[in-house]
XYZ file of C-alpha atoms in Angstrom:
257
model
C 24.139 -0.428 -8.581
C 21.103 2.053 -7.847
C 18.249 0.812 -9.582
C 17.190 3.497 -11.940
C 14.263 5.818 -11.430
C 11.104 4.095 -13.667
C 10.960 5.997 -16.989
C 6.962 5.541 -16.542
C 5.041 8.504 -17.833
C 1.666 8.707 -15.572
C -1.769 7.771 -17.804
C -3.725 11.405 -18.138
C -4.763 12.247 -14.834
C -8.230 13.698 -15.769
C -11.144 13.705 -18.408
C -8.922 16.786 -20.127
C -5.593 14.887 -20.042
C -3.755 17.096 -18.283
C -0.539 15.328 -16.579
C 0.267 15.778 -13.083
C 4.087 16.820 -11.383
C 6.040 14.498 -9.152
C 5.247 14.935 -5.282
C 7.399 11.747 -4.512
C 9.844 9.486 -5.591
C 10.801 6.525 -4.018
C 11.400 2.946 -3.693
C 9.592 0.191 -2.479
C 11.490 -3.064 -1.171
C 10.891 -6.535 0.600
C 7.088 -6.150 0.923
C 4.555 -8.573 2.467
C 1.158 -8.370 1.351
C -0.991 -10.399 3.715
C -4.996 -11.328 1.807
C -8.278 -11.333 4.057
C -11.198 -11.992 2.400
C -14.535 -9.374 3.753
C -17.870 -8.682 3.318
C -18.131 -5.300 1.227
C -20.114 -4.595 3.615
C -18.189 -3.574 5.881
C -16.123 -1.357 3.836
C -19.138 1.138 2.388
C -18.009 3.441 5.003
C -14.630 3.394 4.105
C -15.263 3.829 -0.070
C -13.866 7.445 -0.941
C -17.440 9.651 -3.329
C -16.312 8.763 -6.567
C -15.374 4.876 -6.189
C -16.851 1.952 -5.992
C -15.441 -1.738 -4.070
C -12.956 -3.563 -6.707
C -13.200 -7.118 -6.014
C -11.347 -10.921 -7.594
C -13.956 -13.472 -8.814
C -16.755 -12.314 -6.478
C -14.502 -12.236 -3.800
C -13.536 -8.804 -1.188
C -10.384 -8.560 -0.229
C -8.420 -5.853 2.382
C -4.846 -6.909 2.568
C -2.128 -5.541 5.210
C 0.845 -4.543 3.971
C 4.154 -4.344 5.491
C 7.339 -2.566 3.259
C 10.441 -0.117 3.706
C 10.715 2.728 2.275
C 14.395 3.691 0.071
C 16.207 6.443 -1.563
C 12.712 9.151 -1.003
C 13.007 11.897 -2.715
C 10.386 14.633 -2.868
C 9.501 16.107 -5.859
C 12.292 13.500 -7.507
C 14.748 15.285 -6.496
C 14.393 16.668 -2.333
C 16.393 13.859 -0.488
C 15.171 15.628 3.629
C 18.334 14.538 5.923
C 17.219 11.127 8.044
C 13.358 10.446 6.126
C 15.098 8.530 3.606
C 15.062 5.926 4.288
C 11.805 3.618 7.077
C 9.283 1.527 7.231
C 5.742 1.265 6.804
C 2.890 -1.023 7.133
C -0.229 -0.366 5.329
C -4.490 -1.921 6.081
C -5.322 -1.150 2.188
C -8.537 -2.021 0.419
C -9.374 -1.861 -2.626
C -11.284 0.312 -5.232
C -11.870 1.591 -8.405
C -13.714 4.454 -10.751
C -14.302 5.072 -13.919
C -12.544 8.182 -16.269
C -13.719 8.244 -18.907
C -14.086 4.886 -20.820
C -11.051 3.180 -18.674
C -12.111 1.806 -15.536
C -8.714 2.972 -12.937
C -7.835 0.866 -9.678
C -6.767 1.529 -7.188
C -6.647 1.508 -3.018
C -7.505 3.199 0.098
C -5.848 3.428 2.955
C -7.951 2.916 6.398
C -4.206 3.055 8.182
C -1.234 3.263 7.506
C 2.093 3.259 10.653
C 5.311 4.668 10.120
C 8.019 5.492 12.744
C 8.944 9.311 11.335
C 6.371 12.347 12.554
C 7.449 14.502 9.921
C 6.528 11.950 7.244
C 2.636 11.167 8.734
C 2.494 15.435 9.062
C 2.862 15.641 5.322
C 1.401 12.833 4.395
C -2.473 13.725 6.320
C -1.622 17.084 4.622
C -0.480 16.413 0.891
C -3.047 13.644 0.952
C -5.523 13.056 3.466
C -4.028 10.270 4.801
C -4.911 8.406 7.956
C -1.087 8.257 9.067
C -0.329 7.192 12.569
C 3.780 6.869 14.740
C 4.984 4.305 15.993
C 8.196 2.867 15.689
C 8.518 0.109 13.737
C 11.378 -2.671 12.740
C 11.833 -5.047 10.559
C 13.746 -8.258 10.421
C 14.277 -9.459 6.516
C 16.227 -12.889 5.332
C 15.006 -13.522 1.425
C 17.262 -14.274 -1.611
C 16.269 -15.777 -4.817
C 15.620 -18.953 -3.353
C 13.174 -18.197 -0.867
C 13.660 -16.494 3.234
C 11.858 -14.625 6.177
C 10.129 -12.012 6.563
C 8.650 -9.855 9.179
C 7.513 -6.214 10.590
C 6.800 -5.410 13.934
C 5.652 -2.892 16.343
C 4.523 -2.548 19.497
C 1.421 -0.084 21.478
C 0.343 0.006 24.501
C 2.813 -2.822 25.973
C 1.671 -4.526 22.954
C 4.164 -6.392 20.015
C 2.093 -6.630 16.882
C 3.996 -8.818 13.583
C 2.731 -9.395 10.500
C 5.160 -12.342 9.223
C 6.371 -14.585 6.543
C 8.327 -17.659 5.331
C 8.919 -18.633 0.933
C 10.891 -21.671 -0.646
C 11.904 -21.243 -4.100
C 12.125 -18.233 -7.305
C 10.106 -15.178 -7.498
C 8.238 -14.515 -10.563
C 5.920 -12.263 -12.092
C 2.390 -12.585 -10.284
C 0.028 -14.578 -13.873
C -1.638 -12.638 -16.089
C -5.370 -12.520 -14.386
C -3.904 -14.506 -10.917
C -4.911 -13.351 -7.038
C -1.195 -11.615 -7.184
C -1.947 -9.139 -10.108
C -4.625 -7.785 -9.123
C -3.253 -7.498 -5.111
C 0.024 -5.832 -6.861
C -1.001 -4.086 -9.052
C -3.415 -0.933 -8.488
C -1.446 1.909 -10.032
C -3.656 4.761 -9.004
C -5.299 5.926 -4.808
C -8.045 7.456 -3.212
C -8.305 9.205 0.068
C -11.446 10.804 2.037
C -10.622 14.301 2.429
C -12.533 15.910 6.029
C -14.513 17.599 4.039
C -16.256 14.332 2.744
C -14.878 15.509 -1.305
C -12.648 12.324 -2.549
C -8.316 12.573 -3.406
C -6.971 10.524 -6.283
C -3.410 10.536 -7.586
C -1.346 7.726 -10.332
C 1.437 5.828 -8.924
C 4.058 4.155 -11.391
C 6.016 1.645 -10.899
C 7.362 -1.953 -12.260
C 5.988 -5.026 -12.368
C 6.924 -6.895 -9.243
C 8.822 -10.287 -9.012
C 6.344 -12.373 -6.014
C 7.211 -15.313 -3.740
C 4.058 -16.868 -2.133
C 4.301 -16.979 1.157
C 3.934 -19.639 3.623
C 3.313 -19.650 7.527
C 1.998 -16.158 7.177
C -0.299 -14.299 9.633
C -0.681 -10.899 11.535
C 0.238 -11.380 15.185
C -1.272 -9.194 18.238
C -4.350 -7.753 19.466
C -5.782 -6.624 15.746
C -9.189 -5.209 17.248
C -6.922 -2.348 19.506
C -4.905 -1.114 16.788
C -7.856 -1.328 13.428
C -11.441 -1.681 15.372
C -13.689 -4.745 16.287
C -15.235 -5.460 11.958
C -11.315 -4.932 11.116
C -10.001 -7.259 13.718
C -12.480 -9.892 13.755
C -10.627 -10.077 10.180
C -7.587 -9.570 10.313
C -7.310 -12.746 13.414
C -8.385 -16.141 11.009
C -5.495 -16.345 8.678
C -5.155 -14.939 5.817
C -6.983 -16.332 2.360
C -3.854 -15.712 0.209
C -0.122 -13.852 1.559
C 2.772 -13.401 -0.840
C 6.217 -11.178 -0.515
C 7.244 -8.870 -3.728
C 10.714 -7.753 -4.405
C 9.349 -4.659 -4.892
C 10.723 -1.311 -7.099
C 11.131 2.775 -7.740
C 8.625 4.011 -8.109
C 6.391 7.588 -8.310
C 3.511 9.394 -6.550
C 2.613 11.744 -8.552
C 0.454 14.458 -7.152
C -3.283 14.783 -6.508
C -6.418 16.512 -7.143
C -10.043 16.108 -6.069
C -12.006 14.512 -7.596
C -15.128 16.542 -9.362
């Protein structure tokens, strides 16, 4: 049975209360999330204007996330041949912004890797995201009782591989937990080349989560993400978990005034 698109109304996307149209409907599935503690000073050059770094219990995180896109449609209606299902690996940080009386916690992507050049082009044009096209593969063996997952790619004859294992049954993230902080961000922020910022709303159900063991990122971290992030990703992650995912709606972006 095909899971339905979530019937979620976006929060008002501006102080005026104006709502945005759906730009993309898709499913995010089989998310592997490796989370590393990082010095917030290293993030400052990447924080979009109008936002500030976010933290959990005084600790700042950067996450390396592998996932599958499935049943992807532009504007929730248009399925592009050969571009409905693909993998992505992204490196992301956590930021927040006040809109009136609301604190909107979100993510900012340092780099996103996909295997389809057209996806890279659209993401750069519509959301000013830092996408790169590389051939991605995955090996996923998950059931309710656990399993294993990995995403992999090659660059300049070097292999990169985030991976993890898990046992036991998945469950919703506990209220106030690190897993909830990492997995339940419903806003995206990006930096424009002119120095401005974009914001967009993301709607999805809460995911079921397995805590992961033997989780790591293998590869020349510095060659792909630079020396600062490379030194962080070369360490064991502070936490790691796998999420089953859900249907997702990504709304059109707007400029932050």
